[in-house]
Short mmCIF file of C-alpha atoms in Angstrom, two decimals:
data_model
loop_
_atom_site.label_atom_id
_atom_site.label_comp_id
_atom_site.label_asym_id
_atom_site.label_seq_id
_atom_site.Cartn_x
_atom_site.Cartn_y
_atom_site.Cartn_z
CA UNK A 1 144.14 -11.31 -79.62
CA UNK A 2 140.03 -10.86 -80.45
CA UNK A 3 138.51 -13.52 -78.89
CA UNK A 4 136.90 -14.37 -82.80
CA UNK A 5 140.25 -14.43 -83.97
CA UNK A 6 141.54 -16.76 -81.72
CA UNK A 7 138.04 -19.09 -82.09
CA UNK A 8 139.06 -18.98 -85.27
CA UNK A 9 142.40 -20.22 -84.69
CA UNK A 10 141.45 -22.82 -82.41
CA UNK A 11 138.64 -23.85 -85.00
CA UNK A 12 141.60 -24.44 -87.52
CA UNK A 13 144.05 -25.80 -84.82
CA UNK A 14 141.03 -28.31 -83.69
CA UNK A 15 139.51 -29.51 -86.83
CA UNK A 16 142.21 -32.11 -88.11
CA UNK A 17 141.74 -34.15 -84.66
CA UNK A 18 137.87 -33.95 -84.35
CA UNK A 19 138.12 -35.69 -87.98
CA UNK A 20 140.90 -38.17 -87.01
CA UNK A 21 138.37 -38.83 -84.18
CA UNK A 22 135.71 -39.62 -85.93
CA UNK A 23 137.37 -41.43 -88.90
CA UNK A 24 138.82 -43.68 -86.20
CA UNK A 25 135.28 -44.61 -84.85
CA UNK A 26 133.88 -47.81 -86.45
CA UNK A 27 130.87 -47.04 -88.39
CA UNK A 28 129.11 -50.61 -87.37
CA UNK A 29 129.50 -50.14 -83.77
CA UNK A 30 126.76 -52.45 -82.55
CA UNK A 31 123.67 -50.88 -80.17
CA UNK A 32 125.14 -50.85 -76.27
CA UNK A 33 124.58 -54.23 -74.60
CA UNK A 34 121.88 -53.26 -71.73
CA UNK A 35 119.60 -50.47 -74.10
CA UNK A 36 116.01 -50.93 -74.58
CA UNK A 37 114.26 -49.70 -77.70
CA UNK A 38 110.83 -48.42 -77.70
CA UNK A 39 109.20 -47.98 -81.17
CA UNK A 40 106.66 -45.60 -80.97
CA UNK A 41 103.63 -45.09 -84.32
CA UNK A 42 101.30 -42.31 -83.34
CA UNK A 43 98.19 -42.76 -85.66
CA UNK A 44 94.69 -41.51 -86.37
CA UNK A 45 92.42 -43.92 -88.13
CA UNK A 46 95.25 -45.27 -89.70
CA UNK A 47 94.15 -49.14 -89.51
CA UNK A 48 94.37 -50.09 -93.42
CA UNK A 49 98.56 -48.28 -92.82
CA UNK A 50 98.91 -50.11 -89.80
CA UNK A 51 98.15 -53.36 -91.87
CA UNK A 52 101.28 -53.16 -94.35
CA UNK A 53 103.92 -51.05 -91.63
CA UNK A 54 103.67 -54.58 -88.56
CA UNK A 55 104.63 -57.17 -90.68
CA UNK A 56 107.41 -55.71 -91.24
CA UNK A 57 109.00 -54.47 -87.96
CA UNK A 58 109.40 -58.09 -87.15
CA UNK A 59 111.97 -59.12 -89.34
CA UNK A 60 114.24 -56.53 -88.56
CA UNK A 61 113.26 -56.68 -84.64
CA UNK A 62 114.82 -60.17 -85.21
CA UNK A 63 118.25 -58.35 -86.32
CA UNK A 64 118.97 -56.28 -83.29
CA UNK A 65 120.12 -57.48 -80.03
CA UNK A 66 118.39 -55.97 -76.72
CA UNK A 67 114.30 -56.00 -75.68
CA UNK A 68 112.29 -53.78 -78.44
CA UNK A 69 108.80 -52.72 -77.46
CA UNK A 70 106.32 -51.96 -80.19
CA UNK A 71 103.93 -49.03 -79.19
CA UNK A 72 100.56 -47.57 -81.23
CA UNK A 73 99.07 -44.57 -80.08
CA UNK A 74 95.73 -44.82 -81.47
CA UNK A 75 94.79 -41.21 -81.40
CA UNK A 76 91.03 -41.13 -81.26
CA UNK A 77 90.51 -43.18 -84.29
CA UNK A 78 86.82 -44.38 -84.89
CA UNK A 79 87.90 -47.24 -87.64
CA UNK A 80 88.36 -49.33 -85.57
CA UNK A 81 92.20 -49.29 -85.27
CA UNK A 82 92.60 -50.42 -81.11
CA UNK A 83 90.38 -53.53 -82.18
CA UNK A 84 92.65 -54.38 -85.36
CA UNK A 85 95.15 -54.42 -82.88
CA UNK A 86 94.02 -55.94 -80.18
CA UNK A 87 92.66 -59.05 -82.56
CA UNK A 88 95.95 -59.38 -84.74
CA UNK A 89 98.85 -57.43 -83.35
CA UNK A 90 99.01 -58.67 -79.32
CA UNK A 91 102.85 -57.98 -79.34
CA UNK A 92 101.78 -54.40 -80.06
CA UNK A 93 101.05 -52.00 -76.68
CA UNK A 94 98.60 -49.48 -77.45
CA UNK A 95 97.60 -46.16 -76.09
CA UNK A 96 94.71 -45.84 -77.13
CA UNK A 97 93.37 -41.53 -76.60
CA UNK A 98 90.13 -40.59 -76.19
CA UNK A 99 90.38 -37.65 -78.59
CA UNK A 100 92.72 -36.84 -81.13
CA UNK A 101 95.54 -35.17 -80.22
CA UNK A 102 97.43 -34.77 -83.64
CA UNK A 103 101.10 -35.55 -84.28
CA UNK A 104 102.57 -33.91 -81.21
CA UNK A 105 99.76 -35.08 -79.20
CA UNK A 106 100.43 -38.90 -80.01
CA UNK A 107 104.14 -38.94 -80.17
CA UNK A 108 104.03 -37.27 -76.99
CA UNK A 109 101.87 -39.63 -75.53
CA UNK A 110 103.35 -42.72 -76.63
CA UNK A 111 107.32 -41.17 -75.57
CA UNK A 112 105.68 -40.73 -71.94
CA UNK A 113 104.61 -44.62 -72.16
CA UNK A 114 107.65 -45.87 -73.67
CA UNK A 115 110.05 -48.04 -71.24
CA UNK A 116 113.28 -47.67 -73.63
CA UNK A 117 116.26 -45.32 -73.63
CA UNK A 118 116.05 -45.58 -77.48
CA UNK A 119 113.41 -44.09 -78.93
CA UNK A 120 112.46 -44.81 -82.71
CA UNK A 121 109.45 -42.70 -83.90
CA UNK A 122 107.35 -44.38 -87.02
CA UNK A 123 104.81 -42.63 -89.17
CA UNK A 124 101.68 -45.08 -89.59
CA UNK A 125 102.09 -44.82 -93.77
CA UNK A 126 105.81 -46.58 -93.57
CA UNK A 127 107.36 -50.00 -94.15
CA UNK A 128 111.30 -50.88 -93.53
CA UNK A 129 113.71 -52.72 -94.34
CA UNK A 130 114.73 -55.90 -92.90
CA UNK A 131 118.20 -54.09 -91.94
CA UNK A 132 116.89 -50.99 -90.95
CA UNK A 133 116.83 -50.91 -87.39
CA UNK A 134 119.96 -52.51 -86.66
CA UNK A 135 121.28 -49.98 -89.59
CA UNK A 136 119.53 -46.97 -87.90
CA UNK A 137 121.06 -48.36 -84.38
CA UNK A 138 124.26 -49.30 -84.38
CA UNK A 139 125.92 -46.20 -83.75
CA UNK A 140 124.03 -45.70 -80.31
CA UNK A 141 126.65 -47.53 -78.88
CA UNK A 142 129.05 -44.85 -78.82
CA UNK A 143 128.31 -42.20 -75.82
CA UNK A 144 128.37 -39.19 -77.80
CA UNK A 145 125.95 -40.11 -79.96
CA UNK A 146 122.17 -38.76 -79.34
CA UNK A 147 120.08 -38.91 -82.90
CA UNK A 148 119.99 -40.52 -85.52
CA UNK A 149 117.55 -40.16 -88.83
CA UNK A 150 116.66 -42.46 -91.72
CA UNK A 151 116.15 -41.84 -95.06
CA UNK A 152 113.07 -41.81 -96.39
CA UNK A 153 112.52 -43.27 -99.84
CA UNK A 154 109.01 -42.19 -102.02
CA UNK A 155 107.83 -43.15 -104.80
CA UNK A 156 110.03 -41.82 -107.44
CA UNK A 157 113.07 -39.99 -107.29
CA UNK A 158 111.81 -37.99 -103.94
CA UNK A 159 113.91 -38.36 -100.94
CA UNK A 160 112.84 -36.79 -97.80
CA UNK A 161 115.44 -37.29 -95.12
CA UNK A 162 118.61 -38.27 -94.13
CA UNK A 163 121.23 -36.09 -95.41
CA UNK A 164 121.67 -34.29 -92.53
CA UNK A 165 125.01 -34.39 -89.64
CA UNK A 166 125.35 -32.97 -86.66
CA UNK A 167 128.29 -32.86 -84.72
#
C-alpha cells in the first residue's frame, strides 16, 4: 500500500476514537492542584490603561484556586507608569526596562521573570470578566493540554480571537 493511502486509512480508522476521547473529557476540568499562574501586561506609557485593566484582575483572581502573580513590564514609559504602580498597585511586580523594547521585547521580559507554569499574557488596553480566568483555565488540568486563547470582544460586532482549535 502507498504510505498516503494507508495515512489515509488510518486517519479514517483513527478519527471516531480521538472524538470519543475528547467528548468524554469534561469541559470544566478545574486548573491542576499545585500550578502557579503568572499574568504577565507588557506596556509602554500605558498608565491611564493600566488604571481600568487592575481593578479588575482581582475579582476573578478570587475565582481560581492556586498562587497568581500579577506582573507589569513597564517598557521604558516616561508617564510615569512604575510610580502609578508602585503608589496604588503593590500586589503588582514590575519590570520596569530602561528602554523600550516593544511587544516582543516586554512579553519577553516579563515571561523570563515570571515564577508560574501558566502563563496568561494581557494587553495593557483590556478588562475581563469576573469568570474569565478560571474560564480561560480550567482545562490546564488535563496533560495534553498546552494553549489556550480568549475571545476578544470590541466595541461593536468585531471579534478578534478565539475561534481557533488545535489538536
Amino acid at each position: 500500500i502507498p504510505l498516503g493511502l494507508a495515512c489515509a486509512l488510518f486517519d479514517i480508522v483513527a478519527t471516531p476514537f480521538v472524538w470519543a476521547r475528547r467528548l468524554g473529557r469534561r469541559r470544566d476540568e478545574p486548573i491542576a492542584r499545585g500550578r502557579r499562574v503568572s499574568i504577565v501586561i507588557p506596556s509602554w506609557n500605558g498608565r491611564e490603561l493600566l488604571a481600568e485593566l487592575l481593578p479588575s484582575l482581582p475579582p476573578a483572581i478570587a475565582r481560581i484556586d492556586g498562587p497568581v502573580e500579577t506582573i507589569v513590564v513597564d517598557n521604558g514609559s516616561d508617564d510615569g507608569t512604575a510610580e502609578f504602580l508602585r503608589a496604588h498597585h503593590p500586589e503588582v511586580r514590575i519590570v520596569q526596562l530602561p528602554r523600550n523594547r516593544y511587544f516582543v521585547g516586554g512579553v519577553r521580559a516579563g515571561v523570563d521573570a515570571a515564577h508560574g507554569d501558566i502563563l496568561v499574557l494581557l494587553n495593557n488596553d483590556m478588562r475581563i470578566e469576573p469568570d474569565f480566568l478560571r474560564s480561560l483555565l480550567a482545562r490546564f488540568g488535563d496533560p495534553d493540554f498546552f494553549a489556550a486563547t480568549a475571545r476578544i470582544e470590541m466595541t461593536g460586532d468585531r471579534v478578534e480571537t478565539g475561534r481557533t482549535r488545535i489538536y
